[in-house]
Structure formats: structure tokens, C-alpha cells
Amino acid sequence: MNLKIAILAGDGIGPEIMKQGVAVLDAIAEKFNHKFEYKEAICGAHAIDAVGDPYPDSTHQVCMEADAVLFAAVGDLRFDNDPTARIRPETGLLAMRKKLGLYANVRPVATFDCLLHKSPLKEDLLRGADFVVIRELTGGMYFGEKHQDNDMAFDTNIYTRPEIERILKVAFEMAQKRRKHLTVVDKANVLASSRLWRQIAKEMESQYPDVTTDYMFIDNASMRVLTEPRFFDVIVTENTFGDILTDETSCITGSMGLQPSSSLGEHTPLFEPVHGSWPQAAGKNIANPLAQILSAAMLLEHFGLEKEGRLIRDAVDASLEANVRTPEIQVEGGAHYGTKEVGEWIVDYIRKV
Ligand code: IPM
Ligand code: MN
């Protein structure tokens, strides 16, 4: 298969983990006779410095012309410490989501048996937990009308029927492909926007008779994902709730550095780690490249390259089993492996099997 892949490495640890992600894709291309053509483009703080725009038109063009985008992370301490800055790396991220129409953010939550002890939760409660959070990504409070003056501020949580229908369709279909259990997470006891979500989900239920659908308030869901993670199969929720819930669910996996995601929608699909740019670690060769590498696996699986995705996942499992791990998940007394060494081990594994 020929794939044109836009490479947006961004800021902080982005370039380091991206290098490993691309190396893994290259190893797969060689082994399975695919041709992956990469085109790099700037974004984030990086792009603000270069052209004054965190998601410049030139980058958008590269994304639009590609079959897929592999994204790493954006963000920089200079902006984190200045909440008044008008142009910020994150505004570029939101512009990118909006312009590419990436309304469905898919964040899988899975455990690795050998890392269960890394989670702050009890091991026997986590074992076997395996679910997906589908977060609406281009609507709600993030994009609704806003106002701020000295005495008053508001954000509008607006959702239209077509926006809700299309994300629920993704969620129902995902549930059909998995264990056929969908949980719609909302705050329908208080919010009008949530009541519309719930109404539309109930209307759509009859189109998916094989799926068991239940409804949960976000406050309750944020407790249940921690106390009963195995209950869930597919969760669908609005932008803001999904943002909060997926940071929470990342502690199920044991490290933010292990969580990949995909964002799908109207134009080019995008694949990125859930973690951020971790500027403090940039250049230190300590960041975990696995979320980036697993995002590359999700990219391949999106195009039906199941065997290829499987091989990457097997390689990642094998690296963890072999204790080839970055410091935050290394066992006590385990050898030191950096971003680069973990990536290289995985590339070697792919070449050899
Ligand atoms: C995420 C991030 C972003 C979000 C930030 C960086 C704007 O937290 O992708 O979850 O809130 O969506
Ligand atoms: Mn977030």
C-alpha cells in the first residue's frame, strides 16, 4: 500500500518520540512491502516562532494532501506561564481539529499485565479492563461563543443535532465491532445540551438492536471508570467531559506514555499520543515513545493493515516483558533505556520476527 503521511512533530519531546514512530513505520514498510511517503510540517510553539501561527496554512495544506497525519505534541512553558498570551500552541491544536473536521477522538484504554502495579488502582480491579472513550472533539464549550471582561465571563456549551448524530454513529458502530456495549456519558440531570444528546441517543438505539446502550452522568462515570473499569466497552461523551475523563482513565494504563489515540472526521484522519509535549524532558532521551509508536499502529489499522498493526503491538508487548522500558515504568534496578533505545529495540524486533 502507498500512504502519504504528514508528520507533525511539534514541540517538547515531540521530535524525539516522532523519530521513533517513523522508524517503526519504516521497518513495517520494509517488511510488508509498503511505501510510506512522509512530509514534515511545523506546528505549535515552533510554528509561532517561525511564522507567528501555531497551525499555519502551509501545514494545513500538507495535512489536507496526506492520507493520514501522524502528530506528536504541542506546548511550551513560555506559554503555560502566560495565560494571557493570545496566540498559543493550543490554539493551533484546536484550529487543526476544527479545520480537519476531526470530530471523533478515539482514546482506547487498555492494561498491560506486566504494568498493572504501575497504576495507583488495585491490580485485581484493573486486570482485563479494556474500553474505548470516544470524545466529541470539535464542538461544545471549546468552540462555543465566549466572552470575557473584568466582571463577567462565559463559555457556551452548544451542540447541534447533526453534530450529536454523527459522533453517536461512530460510537454505536464502534460498539458493534467490540463487545456491543455503549455507555453515553452526559449531565442530563442539569444541562440542556446533555438532554439533547440523550434524546438523540435514545432515538438512534433502535437502529443498533445488537448494542446494549446505557446512560450515565459524568460525575458518576468518573467514579465508575476507577471503581469498575471492566464494566465499560465503549464510552461516548462531549468534548469537555471527554477531555477530563481521558486524563483520569490514563491512570488505568499506568502511564500517560502508553496511550495512543486517533481523531477521525471529515478530512484527513490524525493519530497522536494522548500525552502532551512535556517540555521539561525535551532532549533528555527519557520520554516514552510507546504512545507515539502505538499511534502509528492505529494509523495502519485504520487503513486495514491489521497484521502490521498487530506486529507493532506485539513488539511493544515484548519490549515491556523484556523490561526494555523508559524510566517512568522501569522495574526497580532495571537497566536504563532511553526514548531512542526503546524505539530501536522495537524496530529490531519487527525486523527479526
Ligand atoms: C487534549 C489536551 C487539549 C484539550 C489541550 C492541550 C487544548 O488536553 O488533547 O486532551 O483540552 O483538548
Ligand atoms: Mn486533555
GROMACS .gro file of C-alpha atoms and ligand atoms in nm:
model
  366
    1MET     CA    1   0.000   0.000   0.000
    2ASN     CA    2   0.113   0.355  -0.072
    3LEU     CA    3   0.042   0.606   0.203
    4LYS     CA    4   0.121   0.975   0.220
    5ILE     CA    5   0.175   1.063   0.584
    6ALA     CA    6   0.202   1.418   0.715
    7ILE     CA    7   0.447   1.432   1.006
    8LEU     CA    8   0.377   1.699   1.267
    9ALA     CA    9   0.635   1.655   1.541
   10GLY     CA   10   0.556   1.980   1.721
   11ASP     CA   11   0.725   2.085   2.044
   12GLY     CA   12   0.897   1.948   2.354
   13ILE     CA   13   0.951   1.573   2.338
   14GLY     CA   14   0.755   1.566   2.008
   15PRO     CA   15   1.052   1.541   1.770
   16GLU     CA   16   1.221   1.264   1.974
   17ILE     CA   17   0.921   1.038   2.001
   18MET     CA   18   0.823   1.110   1.639
   19LYS     CA   19   1.163   0.992   1.521
   20GLN     CA   20   1.092   0.654   1.680
   21GLY     CA   21   0.738   0.644   1.543
   22VAL     CA   22   0.866   0.700   1.190
   23ALA     CA   23   1.147   0.445   1.235
   24VAL     CA   24   0.886   0.186   1.329
   25LEU     CA   25   0.673   0.275   1.026
   26ASP     CA   26   0.982   0.239   0.806
   27ALA     CA   27   1.054  -0.105   0.948
   28ILE     CA   28   0.695  -0.207   0.876
   29ALA     CA   29   0.711  -0.066   0.521
   30GLU     CA   30   1.024  -0.265   0.451
   31LYS     CA   31   0.891  -0.588   0.594
   32PHE     CA   32   0.550  -0.578   0.427
   33ASN     CA   33   0.647  -0.402   0.107
   34HIS     CA   34   0.456  -0.082   0.160
   35LYS     CA   35   0.555   0.266   0.054
   36PHE     CA   36   0.511   0.538   0.313
   37GLU     CA   37   0.589   0.888   0.191
   38TYR     CA   38   0.641   1.143   0.466
   39LYS     CA   39   0.603   1.517   0.455
   40GLU     CA   40   0.702   1.716   0.763
   41ALA     CA   41   0.523   2.034   0.863
   42ILE     CA   42   0.558   2.278   1.152
   43CYS     CA   43   0.304   2.339   1.429
   44GLY     CA   44   0.281   2.458   1.787
   45ALA     CA   45   0.526   2.692   1.964
   46HIS     CA   46   0.773   2.606   1.700
   47ALA     CA   47   0.547   2.745   1.428
   48ILE     CA   48   0.462   3.054   1.634
   49ASP     CA   49   0.834   3.132   1.646
   50ALA     CA   50   0.881   3.066   1.276
   51VAL     CA   51   0.572   3.226   1.122
   52GLY     CA   52   0.358   3.362   1.407
   53ASP     CA   53   0.086   3.098   1.367
   54PRO     CA   54   0.068   2.763   1.557
   55TYR     CA   55  -0.117   2.595   1.267
   56PRO     CA   56  -0.016   2.782   0.953
   57ASP     CA   57  -0.197   2.739   0.621
   58SER     CA   58   0.109   2.570   0.475
   59THR     CA   59   0.079   2.298   0.742
   60HIS     CA   60  -0.294   2.264   0.685
   61GLN     CA   61  -0.223   2.216   0.316
   62VAL     CA   62   0.023   1.935   0.390
   63CYS     CA   63  -0.236   1.767   0.615
   64MET     CA   64  -0.514   1.801   0.359
   65GLU     CA   65  -0.300   1.646   0.087
   66ALA     CA   66  -0.195   1.350   0.303
   67ASP     CA   67  -0.378   1.020   0.363
   68ALA     CA   68  -0.308   1.047   0.735
   69VAL     CA   69  -0.143   1.277   0.986
   70LEU     CA   70   0.095   1.146   1.249
   71PHE     CA   71   0.106   1.409   1.520
   72ALA     CA   72   0.322   1.420   1.833
   73ALA     CA   73   0.252   1.708   2.074
   74VAL     CA   74   0.248   2.086   2.107
   75GLY     CA   75   0.302   2.315   2.405
   76ASP     CA   76   0.577   2.520   2.561
   77LEU     CA   77   0.647   2.653   2.910
   78ARG     CA   78   0.675   3.010   2.778
   79PHE     CA   79   0.303   2.998   2.705
   80ASP     CA   80   0.195   2.786   3.001
   81ASN     CA   81   0.326   3.053   3.233
   82ASP     CA   82   0.143   3.329   3.049
   83PRO     CA   83  -0.231   3.257   3.043
   84THR     CA   84  -0.298   3.594   2.876
   85ALA     CA   85  -0.099   3.509   2.561
   86ARG     CA   86  -0.344   3.536   2.272
   87ILE     CA   87  -0.158   3.314   2.032
   88ARG     CA   88  -0.074   2.983   2.198
   89PRO     CA   89   0.033   2.639   2.077
   90GLU     CA   90  -0.302   2.501   2.197
   91THR     CA   91  -0.498   2.741   1.975
   92GLY     CA   92  -0.316   2.577   1.684
   93LEU     CA   93  -0.428   2.235   1.806
   94LEU     CA   94  -0.790   2.348   1.822
   95ALA     CA   95  -0.764   2.512   1.478
   96MET     CA   96  -0.622   2.191   1.339
   97ARG     CA   97  -0.906   1.983   1.486
   98LYS     CA   98  -1.165   2.224   1.350
   99LYS     CA   99  -1.015   2.269   1.003
  100LEU     CA  100  -0.962   1.896   0.954
  101GLY     CA  101  -1.312   1.832   1.088
  102LEU     CA  102  -1.175   1.581   1.342
  103TYR     CA  103  -1.495   1.539   1.539
  104ALA     CA  104  -1.436   1.188   1.672
  105ASN     CA  105  -1.146   1.140   1.909
  106VAL     CA  106  -1.094   0.773   1.988
  107ARG     CA  107  -0.894   0.707   2.305
  108PRO     CA  108  -0.850   0.336   2.388
  109VAL     CA  109  -0.787   0.242   2.750
  110ALA     CA  110  -0.615  -0.092   2.791
  111THR     CA  111  -0.396  -0.251   3.052
  112PHE     CA  112  -0.066  -0.432   3.017
  113ASP     CA  113  -0.047  -0.723   3.261
  114CYS     CA  114   0.316  -0.654   3.345
  115LEU     CA  115   0.239  -0.291   3.428
  116LEU     CA  116  -0.070  -0.332   3.645
  117HIS     CA  117   0.134  -0.245   3.954
  118LYS     CA  118   0.217   0.094   3.798
  119SER     CA  119  -0.142   0.206   3.829
  120PRO     CA  120  -0.248   0.373   4.152
  121LEU     CA  121  -0.554   0.145   4.143
  122LYS     CA  122  -0.576  -0.209   4.277
  123GLU     CA  123  -0.442  -0.470   4.036
  124ASP     CA  124  -0.727  -0.722   4.060
  125LEU     CA  125  -0.976  -0.448   3.983
  126LEU     CA  126  -0.786  -0.348   3.667
  127ARG     CA  127  -0.691  -0.681   3.517
  128GLY     CA  128  -0.866  -0.722   3.182
  129ALA     CA  129  -1.005  -0.369   3.166
  130ASP     CA  130  -1.033  -0.277   2.800
  131PHE     CA  131  -1.251   0.004   2.675
  132VAL     CA  132  -1.257   0.297   2.438
  133VAL     CA  133  -1.355   0.654   2.508
  134ILE     CA  134  -1.497   0.839   2.210
  135ARG     CA  135  -1.471   1.208   2.277
  136GLU     CA  136  -1.652   1.462   2.059
  137LEU     CA  137  -1.372   1.695   1.952
  138THR     CA  138  -1.496   1.991   1.750
  139GLY     CA  139  -1.795   2.121   1.943
  140GLY     CA  140  -1.920   2.212   2.287
  141MET     CA  141  -1.762   2.464   2.518
  142TYR     CA  142  -1.429   2.452   2.342
  143PHE     CA  143  -1.576   2.616   2.034
  144GLY     CA  144  -1.899   2.783   2.154
  145GLU     CA  145  -1.937   3.157   2.188
  146LYS     CA  146  -1.715   3.303   2.459
  147HIS     CA  147  -1.694   3.631   2.639
  148GLN     CA  148  -1.461   3.771   2.900
  149ASP     CA  149  -1.440   4.113   3.058
  150ASN     CA  150  -1.334   4.224   3.403
  151ASP     CA  151  -1.663   4.143   3.571
  152MET     CA  152  -1.813   3.856   3.374
  153ALA     CA  153  -1.712   3.566   3.155
  154PHE     CA  154  -1.894   3.281   2.985
  155ASP     CA  155  -1.840   2.986   2.754
  156THR     CA  156  -2.130   2.838   2.560
  157ASN     CA  157  -2.181   2.463   2.552
  158ILE     CA  158  -2.357   2.439   2.218
  159TYR     CA  159  -2.433   2.119   2.028
  160THR     CA  160  -2.648   2.076   1.717
  161ARG     CA  161  -2.839   1.761   1.617
  162PRO     CA  162  -2.610   1.676   1.323
  163GLU     CA  163  -2.302   1.710   1.545
  164ILE     CA  164  -2.452   1.474   1.802
  165GLU     CA  165  -2.582   1.226   1.547
  166ARG     CA  166  -2.250   1.185   1.368
  167ILE     CA  167  -2.050   1.121   1.685
  168LEU     CA  168  -2.311   0.879   1.820
  169LYS     CA  169  -2.299   0.692   1.489
  170VAL     CA  170  -1.923   0.645   1.532
  171ALA     CA  171  -1.983   0.523   1.887
  172PHE     CA  172  -2.265   0.278   1.804
  173GLU     CA  173  -2.061   0.134   1.516
  174MET     CA  174  -1.755   0.100   1.736
  175ALA     CA  175  -1.965  -0.084   1.995
  176GLN     CA  176  -2.093  -0.319   1.722
  177LYS     CA  177  -1.732  -0.410   1.638
  178ARG     CA  178  -1.644  -0.467   2.004
  179ARG     CA  179  -1.842  -0.615   2.294
  180LYS     CA  180  -2.163  -0.437   2.190
  181HIS     CA  181  -2.200  -0.223   2.497
  182LEU     CA  182  -2.226   0.156   2.469
  183THR     CA  183  -2.234   0.397   2.762
  184VAL     CA  184  -2.350   0.750   2.683
  185VAL     CA  185  -2.196   0.985   2.940
  186ASP     CA  186  -2.367   1.319   2.999
  187LYS     CA  187  -2.510   1.552   3.262
  188ALA     CA  188  -2.870   1.527   3.150
  189ASN     CA  189  -2.998   1.593   3.502
  190VAL     CA  190  -2.870   1.952   3.472
  191LEU     CA  191  -2.763   2.050   3.119
  192ALA     CA  192  -2.993   2.111   2.821
  193SER     CA  193  -2.714   2.014   2.580
  194SER     CA  194  -2.687   1.678   2.758
  195ARG     CA  195  -3.061   1.625   2.739
  196LEU     CA  196  -3.046   1.663   2.362
  197TRP     CA  197  -2.755   1.415   2.347
  198ARG     CA  198  -2.960   1.167   2.548
  199GLN     CA  199  -3.277   1.221   2.343
  200ILE     CA  200  -3.091   1.162   2.016
  201ALA     CA  201  -2.906   0.858   2.152
  202LYS     CA  202  -3.239   0.705   2.258
  203GLU     CA  203  -3.382   0.773   1.910
  204MET     CA  204  -3.084   0.600   1.750
  205GLU     CA  205  -3.083   0.294   1.978
  206SER     CA  206  -3.337   0.108   1.761
  207GLN     CA  207  -3.100   0.124   1.462
  208TYR     CA  208  -2.846  -0.076   1.664
  209PRO     CA  209  -3.054  -0.351   1.829
  210ASP     CA  210  -2.744  -0.563   1.887
  211VAL     CA  211  -2.590  -0.294   2.108
  212THR     CA  212  -2.681  -0.259   2.477
  213THR     CA  213  -2.691   0.112   2.549
  214ASP     CA  214  -2.682   0.266   2.892
  215TYR     CA  215  -2.666   0.620   3.020
  216MET     CA  216  -2.450   0.758   3.297
  217PHE     CA  217  -2.399   1.100   3.444
  218ILE     CA  218  -2.043   1.229   3.411
  219ASP     CA  219  -1.991   1.261   3.786
  220ASN     CA  220  -2.095   0.900   3.836
  221ALA     CA  221  -1.896   0.783   3.532
  222SER     CA  222  -1.581   0.949   3.661
  223MET     CA  223  -1.613   0.733   3.971
  224ARG     CA  224  -1.715   0.412   3.794
  225VAL     CA  225  -1.420   0.414   3.549
  226LEU     CA  226  -1.196   0.387   3.853
  227THR     CA  227  -1.400   0.153   4.070
  228GLU     CA  228  -1.537  -0.074   3.798
  229PRO     CA  229  -1.332  -0.022   3.479
  230ARG     CA  230  -1.427  -0.364   3.339
  231PHE     CA  231  -1.790  -0.255   3.318
  232PHE     CA  232  -1.712  -0.038   3.016
  233ASP     CA  233  -1.672  -0.123   2.649
  234VAL     CA  234  -1.737   0.199   2.455
  235ILE     CA  235  -1.798   0.534   2.621
  236VAL     CA  236  -1.917   0.833   2.417
  237THR     CA  237  -1.924   1.183   2.555
  238GLU     CA  238  -1.896   1.551   2.473
  239ASN     CA  239  -1.574   1.743   2.428
  240THR     CA  240  -1.517   1.881   2.780
  241PHE     CA  241  -1.629   1.570   2.969
  242GLY     CA  242  -1.413   1.358   2.737
  243ASP     CA  243  -1.110   1.576   2.799
  244ILE     CA  244  -1.136   1.530   3.174
  245LEU     CA  245  -1.239   1.166   3.168
  246THR     CA  246  -0.948   1.058   2.946
  247ASP     CA  247  -0.683   1.211   3.170
  248GLU     CA  248  -0.848   1.020   3.450
  249THR     CA  249  -0.859   0.691   3.258
  250SER     CA  250  -0.492   0.725   3.167
  251CYS     CA  251  -0.407   0.615   3.521
  252ILE     CA  252  -0.568   0.279   3.443
  253THR     CA  253  -0.294   0.207   3.191
  254GLY     CA  254  -0.025   0.305   3.439
  255SER     CA  255   0.150   0.572   3.235
  256MET     CA  256   0.038   0.856   3.011
  257GLY     CA  257   0.328   0.747   2.791
  258LEU     CA  258   0.136   0.439   2.677
  259GLN     CA  259  -0.181   0.591   2.541
  260PRO     CA  260  -0.234   0.638   2.168
  261SER     CA  261  -0.537   0.795   2.004
  262SER     CA  262  -0.695   0.861   1.670
  263SER     CA  263  -0.908   1.153   1.558
  264LEU     CA  264  -1.141   1.091   1.269
  265GLY     CA  265  -1.379   1.313   1.082
  266GLU     CA  266  -1.440   1.498   0.761
  267HIS     CA  267  -1.090   1.516   0.616
  268THR     CA  268  -0.755   1.351   0.685
  269PRO     CA  269  -0.753   1.126   0.995
  270LEU     CA  270  -0.496   1.206   1.261
  271PHE     CA  271  -0.310   0.982   1.505
  272GLU     CA  272  -0.142   1.111   1.818
  273PRO     CA  273  -0.034   1.019   2.169
  274VAL     CA  274  -0.271   1.135   2.441
  275HIS     CA  275   0.012   1.283   2.648
  276GLY     CA  276   0.140   1.635   2.590
  277SER     CA  277   0.473   1.787   2.493
  278TRP     CA  278   0.647   1.753   2.833
  279PRO     CA  279   0.891   2.038   2.762
  280GLN     CA  280   1.091   1.966   3.080
  281ALA     CA  281   1.201   1.635   2.929
  282ALA     CA  282   1.283   1.761   2.580
  283GLY     CA  283   1.620   1.649   2.451
  284LYS     CA  284   1.685   1.425   2.753
  285ASN     CA  285   1.608   1.093   2.586
  286ILE     CA  286   1.377   0.990   2.871
  287ALA     CA  287   1.029   1.025   2.716
  288ASN     CA  288   0.837   0.706   2.647
  289PRO     CA  289   0.797   0.661   2.270
  290LEU     CA  290   0.533   0.387   2.303
  291ALA     CA  291   0.223   0.608   2.279
  292GLN     CA  292   0.363   0.752   1.956
  293ILE     CA  293   0.453   0.407   1.826
  294LEU     CA  294   0.108   0.272   1.918
  295SER     CA  295  -0.047   0.572   1.742
  296ALA     CA  296   0.141   0.461   1.430
  297ALA     CA  297  -0.016   0.116   1.481
  298MET     CA  298  -0.361   0.276   1.498
  299LEU     CA  299  -0.283   0.462   1.176
  300LEU     CA  300  -0.202   0.140   0.994
  301GLU     CA  301  -0.507  -0.039   1.134
  302HIS     CA  302  -0.723   0.249   1.013
  303PHE     CA  303  -0.620   0.158   0.658
  304GLY     CA  304  -0.694  -0.209   0.716
  305LEU     CA  305  -0.331  -0.306   0.777
  306GLU     CA  306  -0.423  -0.531   1.067
  307LYS     CA  307  -0.121  -0.764   1.052
  308GLU     CA  308   0.111  -0.465   1.052
  309GLY     CA  309  -0.064  -0.305   1.349
  310ARG     CA  310  -0.062  -0.637   1.532
  311LEU     CA  311   0.313  -0.674   1.481
  312ILE     CA  312   0.377  -0.329   1.629
  313ARG     CA  313   0.159  -0.416   1.929
  314ASP     CA  314   0.339  -0.748   1.974
  315ALA     CA  315   0.673  -0.567   1.959
  316VAL     CA  316   0.556  -0.319   2.222
  317ASP     CA  317   0.433  -0.603   2.448
  318ALA     CA  318   0.763  -0.785   2.401
  319SER     CA  319   0.965  -0.475   2.491
  320LEU     CA  320   0.766  -0.433   2.811
  321GLU     CA  321   0.802  -0.801   2.900
  322ALA     CA  322   1.176  -0.778   2.837
  323ASN     CA  323   1.195  -0.475   3.069
  324VAL     CA  324   1.315  -0.258   2.784
  325ARG     CA  325   1.139   0.040   2.934
  326THR     CA  326   1.180   0.412   2.980
  327PRO     CA  327   1.246   0.527   3.339
  328GLU     CA  328   0.887   0.602   3.446
  329ILE     CA  329   0.783   0.238   3.402
  330GLN     CA  330   1.114   0.062   3.458
  331VAL     CA  331   1.127  -0.202   3.731
  332GLU     CA  332   1.343  -0.129   4.031
  333GLY     CA  333   1.707  -0.192   3.945
  334GLY     CA  334   1.617  -0.235   3.574
  335ALA     CA  335   1.860  -0.115   3.309
  336HIS     CA  336   1.828   0.235   3.172
  337TYR     CA  337   1.663   0.259   2.833
  338GLY     CA  338   1.600   0.592   2.667
  339THR     CA  339   1.348   0.704   2.405
  340LYS     CA  340   1.590   0.606   2.132
  341GLU     CA  341   1.688   0.269   2.279
  342VAL     CA  342   1.326   0.160   2.327
  343GLY     CA  343   1.247   0.264   1.968
  344GLU     CA  344   1.549   0.081   1.831
  345TRP     CA  345   1.465  -0.236   2.024
  346ILE     CA  346   1.116  -0.233   1.874
  347VAL     CA  347   1.249  -0.175   1.523
  348ASP     CA  348   1.490  -0.468   1.571
  349TYR     CA  349   1.208  -0.691   1.692
  350ILE     CA  350   0.998  -0.606   1.387
  351ARG     CA  351   1.289  -0.679   1.152
  352LYS     CA  352   1.372  -1.011   1.316
  353VAL     CA  353   1.038  -1.185   1.361
  354IPM     C1  354  -0.612   1.706   2.499
  354IPM     C2  355  -0.549   1.832   2.554
  354IPM     C3  356  -0.606   1.953   2.481
  354IPM     C4  357  -0.756   1.956   2.505
  354IPM     C5  358  -0.542   2.086   2.521
  354IPM     C6  359  -0.391   2.084   2.503
  354IPM     C7  360  -0.603   2.203   2.447
  354IPM     O1  361  -0.569   1.842   2.691
  354IPM     O2  362  -0.595   1.677   2.380
  354IPM     O3  363  -0.677   1.635   2.576
  354IPM     O4  364  -0.802   2.010   2.605
  354IPM     O5  365  -0.827   1.905   2.419
  355MN      MN  366  -0.677   1.678   2.779
   0.00000   0.00000   0.00000
